[in-house]
C-alpha positions as semicolon CSV with decimal commas, in nm:
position;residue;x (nm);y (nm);z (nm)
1;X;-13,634;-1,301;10,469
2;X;-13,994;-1,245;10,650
3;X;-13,976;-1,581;10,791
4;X;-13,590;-1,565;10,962
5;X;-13,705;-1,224;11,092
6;X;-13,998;-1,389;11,223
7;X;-13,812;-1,652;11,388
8;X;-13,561;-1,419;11,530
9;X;-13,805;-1,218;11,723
10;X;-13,982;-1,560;11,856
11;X;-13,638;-1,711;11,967
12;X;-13,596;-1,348;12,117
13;X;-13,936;-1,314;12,276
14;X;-13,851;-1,637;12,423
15;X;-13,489;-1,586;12,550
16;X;-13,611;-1,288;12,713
17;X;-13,903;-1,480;12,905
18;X;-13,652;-1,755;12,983
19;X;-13,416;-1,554;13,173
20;X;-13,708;-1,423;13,391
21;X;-13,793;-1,709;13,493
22;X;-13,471;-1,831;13,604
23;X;-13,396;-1,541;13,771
24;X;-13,791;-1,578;13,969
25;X;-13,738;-1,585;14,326
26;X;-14,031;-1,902;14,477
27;X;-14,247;-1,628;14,662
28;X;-14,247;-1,356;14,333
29;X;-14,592;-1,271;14,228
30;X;-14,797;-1,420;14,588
31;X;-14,959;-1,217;14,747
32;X;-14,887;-0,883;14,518
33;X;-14,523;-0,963;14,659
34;X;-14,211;-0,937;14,393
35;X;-14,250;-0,915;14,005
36;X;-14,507;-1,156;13,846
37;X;-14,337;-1,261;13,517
38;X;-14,637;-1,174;13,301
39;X;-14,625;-0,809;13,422
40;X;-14,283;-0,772;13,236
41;X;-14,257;-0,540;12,922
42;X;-14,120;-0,791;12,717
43;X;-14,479;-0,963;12,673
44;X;-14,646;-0,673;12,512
45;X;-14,310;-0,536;12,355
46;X;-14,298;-0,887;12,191
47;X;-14,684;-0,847;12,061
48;X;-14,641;-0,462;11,925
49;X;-14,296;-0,576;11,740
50;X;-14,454;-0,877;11,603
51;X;-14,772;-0,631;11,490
52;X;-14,545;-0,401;11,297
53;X;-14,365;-0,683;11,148
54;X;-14,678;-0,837;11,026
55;X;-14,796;-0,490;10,866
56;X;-14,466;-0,427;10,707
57;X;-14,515;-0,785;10,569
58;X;-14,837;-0,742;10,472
59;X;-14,752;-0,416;10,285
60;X;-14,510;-0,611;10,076
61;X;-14,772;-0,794;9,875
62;X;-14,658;-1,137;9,968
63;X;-14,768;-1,430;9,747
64;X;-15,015;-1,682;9,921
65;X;-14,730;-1,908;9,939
66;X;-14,534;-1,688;10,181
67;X;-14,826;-1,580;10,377
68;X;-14,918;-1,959;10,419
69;X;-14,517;-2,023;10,575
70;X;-14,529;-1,720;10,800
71;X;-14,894;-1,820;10,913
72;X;-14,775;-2,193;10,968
73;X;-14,509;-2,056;11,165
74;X;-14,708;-1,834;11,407
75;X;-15,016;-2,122;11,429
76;X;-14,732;-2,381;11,544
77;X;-14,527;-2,146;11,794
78;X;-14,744;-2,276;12,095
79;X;-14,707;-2,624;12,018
80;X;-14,293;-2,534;11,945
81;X;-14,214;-2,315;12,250
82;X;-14,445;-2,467;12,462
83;X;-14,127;-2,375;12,734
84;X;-14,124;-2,139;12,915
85;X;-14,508;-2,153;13,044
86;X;-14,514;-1,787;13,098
87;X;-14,507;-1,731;12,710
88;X;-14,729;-2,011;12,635
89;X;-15,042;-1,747;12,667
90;X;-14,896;-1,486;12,444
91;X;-14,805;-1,730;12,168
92;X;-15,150;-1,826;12,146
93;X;-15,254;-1,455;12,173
94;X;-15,095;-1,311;11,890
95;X;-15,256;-1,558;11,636
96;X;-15,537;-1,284;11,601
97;X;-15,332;-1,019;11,453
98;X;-15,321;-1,262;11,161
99;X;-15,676;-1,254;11,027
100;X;-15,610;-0,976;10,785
101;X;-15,324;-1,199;10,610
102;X;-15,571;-1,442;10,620
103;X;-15,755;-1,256;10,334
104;X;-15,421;-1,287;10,133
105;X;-15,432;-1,703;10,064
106;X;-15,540;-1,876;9,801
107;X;-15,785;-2,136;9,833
108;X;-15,541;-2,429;9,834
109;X;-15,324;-2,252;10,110
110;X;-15,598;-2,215;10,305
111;X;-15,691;-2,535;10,291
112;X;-15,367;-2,658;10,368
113;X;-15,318;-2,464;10,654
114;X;-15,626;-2,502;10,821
115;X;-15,528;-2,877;10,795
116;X;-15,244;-2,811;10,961
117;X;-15,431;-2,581;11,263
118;X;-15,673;-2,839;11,326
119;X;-15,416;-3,136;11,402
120;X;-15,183;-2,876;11,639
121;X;-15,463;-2,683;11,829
122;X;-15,773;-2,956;11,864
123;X;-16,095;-2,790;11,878
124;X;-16,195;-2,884;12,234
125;X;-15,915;-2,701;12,358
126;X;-15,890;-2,339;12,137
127;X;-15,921;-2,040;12,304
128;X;-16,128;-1,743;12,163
129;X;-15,856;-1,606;11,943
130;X;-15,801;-1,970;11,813
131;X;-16,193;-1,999;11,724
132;X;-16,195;-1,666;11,507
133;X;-15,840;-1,777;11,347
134;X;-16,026;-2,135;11,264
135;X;-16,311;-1,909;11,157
136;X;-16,081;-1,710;10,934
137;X;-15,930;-2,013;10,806
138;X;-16,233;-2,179;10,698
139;X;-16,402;-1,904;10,504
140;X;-16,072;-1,841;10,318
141;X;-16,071;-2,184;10,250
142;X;-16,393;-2,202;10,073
143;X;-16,365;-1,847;9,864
């Protein structure tokens, strides 16, 4: 249930982002002329929708199990939907409104999943958010 939500509001998120950038004139965005695609609403509507999803999950008591699929799911959206570009950013964003569910997995999970972050995001090329997720991966991973 948590998961096909989950990937109904990615698919979404993305269908939305998409369709903007078909419809993005050449010139949009240069100098302060037209709509930049990364000012839309959709980017932080996507982010707040995904937040309260998360929470509502959270407040569910989900086994480690289930927090280890959603997790896996969010870590390897990036690497997934790496089309359109102009979602690319966000994708990678939103991985640190995880670190609380982080908390939630086992040791094995953790393990596992870590694993799996390392081989998708290599270290040389993590952004901040991707550091304190590895972070948060690693200490869970050792409790």
């Amino acid at each position: 249930m948590w998961l096909e939500e989950l990937k109904a509001l990615y698919s979404g998120y993305i269908e939305k982002v998409s369709r903007l950038e078909m419809a993005k004139k050449p010139a949009d965005g240069l100098l302060g002329f037209g709509k930049k695609i990364s000012d839309d609403p959709c980017h932080e509507a996507f982010a707040e929708e995904l937040e309260a999803l998360l929470e509502r999950f959270a407040q569910a008591g989900p086994s480690s199990e289930e927090v280890r699929r959603v997790l896996s799911f969010v870590y390897h959206a990036p690497a997934a939907y790496s089309e359109p570009a102009s979602a690319y950013w966000m994708l990678n964003a939103v991985q640190g409104l995880t670190q609380e569910l982080v908390k939630v997995l086992s040791r094995e999970d953790a393990s596992e999943l870590l694993r799996q972050y390392e081989e998708d995001i290599p270290r040389s090329q993590r952004l901040p958010v991707q550091k304190k997720v590895g972070k948060a991966l690693k200490a869970a991973a050792k409790k």
